[in-house]
Amino acid sequence: FHYATKVMFVTPHSEITDKERRATWYTREEQHRLKINALDIVQSYRTGKPISENIDSARGLEHVISADAHRCRLELRHSIMVAVLEEQRIQRNAGIFDPQCISNISCHYS
């Protein structure tokens, strides 16, 4: 492994308590509420209703909101990837490794 790789061990499913499972995973009711909320957000975007960005987020729903929203999200993802790869190239050529700088660049474009 690369020196910057950190191996994380995961507790096997058979060793997780019910309390830990409930704290980690969504219940069916929570999943249902999330789905209804996502559908409401998509409907609001499609009909032009105002949406509170502090409460509702369309991130990840672009492909169902509109083709333009989906295209914009893909373009943004591409620009982030290009910026990160360029910074990695610069660091590699300079013989440095600064993951925080790469993270900052990714956040700047996000």
JSON list of C-alpha atoms in Angstrom, two decimals:
[
{"chain": "A", "resi": 1, "resn": "PHE", "atom": "CA", "xyz": [0.00, 0.00, 0.00]},
{"chain": "A", "resi": 2, "resn": "HIS", "atom": "CA", "xyz": [1.00, 3.60, -0.52]},
{"chain": "A", "resi": 3, "resn": "TYR", "atom": "CA", "xyz": [2.36, 5.20, 2.67]},
{"chain": "A", "resi": 4, "resn": "ALA", "atom": "CA", "xyz": [-0.70, 7.48, 2.80]},
{"chain": "A", "resi": 5, "resn": "THR", "atom": "CA", "xyz": [-3.14, 4.55, 2.69]},
{"chain": "A", "resi": 6, "resn": "LYS", "atom": "CA", "xyz": [-4.91, 3.89, 5.96]},
{"chain": "A", "resi": 7, "resn": "VAL", "atom": "CA", "xyz": [-6.49, 0.49, 6.47]},
{"chain": "A", "resi": 8, "resn": "MET", "atom": "CA", "xyz": [-9.75, 0.52, 8.40]},
{"chain": "A", "resi": 9, "resn": "PHE", "atom": "CA", "xyz": [-11.19, -2.63, 9.92]},
{"chain": "A", "resi": 10, "resn": "VAL", "atom": "CA", "xyz": [-14.96, -3.03, 9.86]},
{"chain": "A", "resi": 11, "resn": "THR", "atom": "CA", "xyz": [-16.89, -4.84, 12.54]},
{"chain": "A", "resi": 12, "resn": "PRO", "atom": "CA", "xyz": [-18.58, -7.91, 11.07]},
{"chain": "A", "resi": 13, "resn": "HIS", "atom": "CA", "xyz": [-22.36, -7.70, 10.78]},
{"chain": "A", "resi": 14, "resn": "SER", "atom": "CA", "xyz": [-22.73, -10.61, 13.19]},
{"chain": "A", "resi": 15, "resn": "GLU", "atom": "CA", "xyz": [-20.97, -8.63, 15.94]},
{"chain": "A", "resi": 16, "resn": "ILE", "atom": "CA", "xyz": [-23.04, -5.44, 15.65]},
{"chain": "A", "resi": 17, "resn": "THR", "atom": "CA", "xyz": [-25.61, -4.97, 18.40]},
{"chain": "A", "resi": 18, "resn": "ASP", "atom": "CA", "xyz": [-29.21, -3.99, 17.67]},
{"chain": "A", "resi": 19, "resn": "LYS", "atom": "CA", "xyz": [-28.57, -0.61, 19.27]},
{"chain": "A", "resi": 20, "resn": "GLU", "atom": "CA", "xyz": [-25.56, 0.00, 16.99]},
{"chain": "A", "resi": 21, "resn": "ARG", "atom": "CA", "xyz": [-27.56, -1.17, 13.97]},
{"chain": "A", "resi": 22, "resn": "ARG", "atom": "CA", "xyz": [-30.41, 1.25, 14.75]},
{"chain": "A", "resi": 23, "resn": "ALA", "atom": "CA", "xyz": [-27.91, 4.09, 15.20]},
{"chain": "A", "resi": 24, "resn": "THR", "atom": "CA", "xyz": [-26.18, 3.26, 11.90]},
{"chain": "A", "resi": 25, "resn": "TRP", "atom": "CA", "xyz": [-28.91, 2.32, 9.43]},
{"chain": "A", "resi": 26, "resn": "TYR", "atom": "CA", "xyz": [-32.10, 4.07, 8.36]},
{"chain": "A", "resi": 27, "resn": "THR", "atom": "CA", "xyz": [-35.36, 2.43, 9.35]},
{"chain": "A", "resi": 28, "resn": "ARG", "atom": "CA", "xyz": [-37.95, 1.65, 6.65]},
{"chain": "A", "resi": 29, "resn": "GLU", "atom": "CA", "xyz": [-39.99, 4.63, 7.88]},
{"chain": "A", "resi": 30, "resn": "GLU", "atom": "CA", "xyz": [-36.97, 6.95, 7.62]},
{"chain": "A", "resi": 31, "resn": "GLN", "atom": "CA", "xyz": [-36.22, 5.64, 4.12]},
{"chain": "A", "resi": 32, "resn": "HIS", "atom": "CA", "xyz": [-39.85, 6.27, 3.13]},
{"chain": "A", "resi": 33, "resn": "ARG", "atom": "CA", "xyz": [-39.72, 9.86, 4.47]},
{"chain": "A", "resi": 34, "resn": "LEU", "atom": "CA", "xyz": [-36.46, 10.51, 2.59]},
{"chain": "A", "resi": 35, "resn": "LYS", "atom": "CA", "xyz": [-38.02, 9.22, -0.63]},
{"chain": "A", "resi": 36, "resn": "ILE", "atom": "CA", "xyz": [-41.15, 11.36, -0.20]},
{"chain": "A", "resi": 37, "resn": "ASN", "atom": "CA", "xyz": [-38.98, 14.40, 0.56]},
{"chain": "A", "resi": 38, "resn": "ALA", "atom": "CA", "xyz": [-36.89, 13.78, -2.58]},
{"chain": "A", "resi": 39, "resn": "LEU", "atom": "CA", "xyz": [-40.05, 13.50, -4.69]},
{"chain": "A", "resi": 40, "resn": "ASP", "atom": "CA", "xyz": [-41.37, 16.75, -3.19]},
{"chain": "A", "resi": 41, "resn": "ILE", "atom": "CA", "xyz": [-38.08, 18.52, -4.01]},
{"chain": "A", "resi": 42, "resn": "VAL", "atom": "CA", "xyz": [-38.15, 17.29, -7.61]},
{"chain": "A", "resi": 43, "resn": "GLN", "atom": "CA", "xyz": [-41.78, 18.36, -8.02]},
{"chain": "A", "resi": 44, "resn": "SER", "atom": "CA", "xyz": [-41.01, 21.80, -6.57]},
{"chain": "A", "resi": 45, "resn": "TYR", "atom": "CA", "xyz": [-38.10, 22.29, -8.97]},
{"chain": "A", "resi": 46, "resn": "ARG", "atom": "CA", "xyz": [-40.14, 21.15, -11.94]},
{"chain": "A", "resi": 47, "resn": "THR", "atom": "CA", "xyz": [-43.04, 23.50, -11.12]},
{"chain": "A", "resi": 48, "resn": "GLY", "atom": "CA", "xyz": [-40.79, 26.44, -10.21]},
{"chain": "A", "resi": 49, "resn": "LYS", "atom": "CA", "xyz": [-41.89, 26.66, -6.59]},
{"chain": "A", "resi": 50, "resn": "PRO", "atom": "CA", "xyz": [-39.39, 28.39, -4.28]},
{"chain": "A", "resi": 51, "resn": "ILE", "atom": "CA", "xyz": [-37.24, 25.98, -2.28]},
{"chain": "A", "resi": 52, "resn": "SER", "atom": "CA", "xyz": [-35.39, 26.67, 0.94]},
{"chain": "A", "resi": 53, "resn": "GLU", "atom": "CA", "xyz": [-31.79, 25.67, 0.16]},
{"chain": "A", "resi": 54, "resn": "ASN", "atom": "CA", "xyz": [-31.08, 25.46, 3.90]},
{"chain": "A", "resi": 55, "resn": "ILE", "atom": "CA", "xyz": [-33.65, 22.71, 4.30]},
{"chain": "A", "resi": 56, "resn": "ASP", "atom": "CA", "xyz": [-34.02, 21.04, 0.91]},
{"chain": "A", "resi": 57, "resn": "SER", "atom": "CA", "xyz": [-31.28, 19.95, -1.43]},
{"chain": "A", "resi": 58, "resn": "ALA", "atom": "CA", "xyz": [-31.49, 18.73, -4.98]},
{"chain": "A", "resi": 59, "resn": "ARG", "atom": "CA", "xyz": [-27.97, 17.35, -4.94]},
{"chain": "A", "resi": 60, "resn": "GLY", "atom": "CA", "xyz": [-28.07, 13.90, -6.44]},
{"chain": "A", "resi": 61, "resn": "LEU", "atom": "CA", "xyz": [-31.51, 14.51, -7.94]},
{"chain": "A", "resi": 62, "resn": "GLU", "atom": "CA", "xyz": [-30.33, 16.50, -10.96]},
{"chain": "A", "resi": 63, "resn": "HIS", "atom": "CA", "xyz": [-30.98, 13.64, -13.37]},
{"chain": "A", "resi": 64, "resn": "VAL", "atom": "CA", "xyz": [-34.69, 13.57, -12.49]},
{"chain": "A", "resi": 65, "resn": "ILE", "atom": "CA", "xyz": [-35.19, 17.34, -12.20]},
{"chain": "A", "resi": 66, "resn": "SER", "atom": "CA", "xyz": [-34.24, 18.17, -15.77]},
{"chain": "A", "resi": 67, "resn": "ALA", "atom": "CA", "xyz": [-31.78, 17.33, -18.51]},
{"chain": "A", "resi": 68, "resn": "ASP", "atom": "CA", "xyz": [-30.17, 20.77, -18.11]},
{"chain": "A", "resi": 69, "resn": "ALA", "atom": "CA", "xyz": [-29.68, 20.31, -14.37]},
{"chain": "A", "resi": 70, "resn": "HIS", "atom": "CA", "xyz": [-28.15, 16.91, -15.02]},
{"chain": "A", "resi": 71, "resn": "ARG", "atom": "CA", "xyz": [-25.82, 18.31, -17.68]},
{"chain": "A", "resi": 72, "resn": "CYS", "atom": "CA", "xyz": [-24.72, 21.14, -15.37]},
{"chain": "A", "resi": 73, "resn": "ARG", "atom": "CA", "xyz": [-23.96, 18.67, -12.58]},
{"chain": "A", "resi": 74, "resn": "LEU", "atom": "CA", "xyz": [-21.92, 16.48, -14.94]},
{"chain": "A", "resi": 75, "resn": "GLU", "atom": "CA", "xyz": [-19.96, 19.52, -16.15]},
{"chain": "A", "resi": 76, "resn": "LEU", "atom": "CA", "xyz": [-19.26, 20.54, -12.55]},
{"chain": "A", "resi": 77, "resn": "ARG", "atom": "CA", "xyz": [-18.07, 17.03, -11.68]},
{"chain": "A", "resi": 78, "resn": "HIS", "atom": "CA", "xyz": [-15.80, 17.08, -14.74]},
{"chain": "A", "resi": 79, "resn": "SER", "atom": "CA", "xyz": [-14.29, 20.45, -13.79]},
{"chain": "A", "resi": 80, "resn": "ILE", "atom": "CA", "xyz": [-13.62, 19.18, -10.24]},
{"chain": "A", "resi": 81, "resn": "MET", "atom": "CA", "xyz": [-11.93, 16.08, -11.61]},
{"chain": "A", "resi": 82, "resn": "VAL", "atom": "CA", "xyz": [-9.76, 18.09, -14.01]},
{"chain": "A", "resi": 83, "resn": "ALA", "atom": "CA", "xyz": [-8.70, 20.51, -11.26]},
{"chain": "A", "resi": 84, "resn": "VAL", "atom": "CA", "xyz": [-7.83, 17.69, -8.84]},
{"chain": "A", "resi": 85, "resn": "LEU", "atom": "CA", "xyz": [-5.90, 15.74, -11.47]},
{"chain": "A", "resi": 86, "resn": "GLU", "atom": "CA", "xyz": [-3.99, 18.88, -12.45]},
{"chain": "A", "resi": 87, "resn": "GLU", "atom": "CA", "xyz": [-3.05, 19.56, -8.82]},
{"chain": "A", "resi": 88, "resn": "GLN", "atom": "CA", "xyz": [-1.95, 15.94, -8.39]},
{"chain": "A", "resi": 89, "resn": "ARG", "atom": "CA", "xyz": [0.22, 16.27, -11.51]},
{"chain": "A", "resi": 90, "resn": "ILE", "atom": "CA", "xyz": [1.79, 19.47, -10.19]},
{"chain": "A", "resi": 91, "resn": "GLN", "atom": "CA", "xyz": [2.49, 17.87, -6.80]},
{"chain": "A", "resi": 92, "resn": "ARG", "atom": "CA", "xyz": [3.89, 14.71, -8.37]},
{"chain": "A", "resi": 93, "resn": "ASN", "atom": "CA", "xyz": [6.25, 16.77, -10.57]},
{"chain": "A", "resi": 94, "resn": "ALA", "atom": "CA", "xyz": [7.34, 18.80, -7.55]},
{"chain": "A", "resi": 95, "resn": "GLY", "atom": "CA", "xyz": [7.86, 15.65, -5.45]},
{"chain": "A", "resi": 96, "resn": "ILE", "atom": "CA", "xyz": [5.34, 16.66, -2.80]},
{"chain": "A", "resi": 97, "resn": "PHE", "atom": "CA", "xyz": [2.17, 15.16, -1.41]},
{"chain": "A", "resi": 98, "resn": "ASP", "atom": "CA", "xyz": [-0.34, 17.61, 0.07]},
{"chain": "A", "resi": 99, "resn": "PRO", "atom": "CA", "xyz": [-3.77, 15.96, 0.36]},
{"chain": "A", "resi": 100, "resn": "GLN", "atom": "CA", "xyz": [-5.18, 19.02, 2.17]},
{"chain": "A", "resi": 101, "resn": "CYS", "atom": "CA", "xyz": [-4.39, 21.21, -0.83]},
{"chain": "A", "resi": 102, "resn": "ILE", "atom": "CA", "xyz": [-6.13, 18.69, -3.12]},
{"chain": "A", "resi": 103, "resn": "SER", "atom": "CA", "xyz": [-9.11, 18.64, -0.78]},
{"chain": "A", "resi": 104, "resn": "ASN", "atom": "CA", "xyz": [-9.25, 22.46, -0.77]},
{"chain": "A", "resi": 105, "resn": "ILE", "atom": "CA", "xyz": [-9.24, 22.54, -4.57]},
{"chain": "A", "resi": 106, "resn": "SER", "atom": "CA", "xyz": [-12.03, 19.96, -4.72]},
{"chain": "A", "resi": 107, "resn": "CYS", "atom": "CA", "xyz": [-14.11, 21.94, -2.20]},
{"chain": "A", "resi": 108, "resn": "HIS", "atom": "CA", "xyz": [-13.49, 25.17, -4.10]},
{"chain": "A", "resi": 109, "resn": "TYR", "atom": "CA", "xyz": [-14.97, 23.71, -7.28]},
{"chain": "A", "resi": 110, "resn": "SER", "atom": "CA", "xyz": [-17.82, 21.89, -5.50]}
]
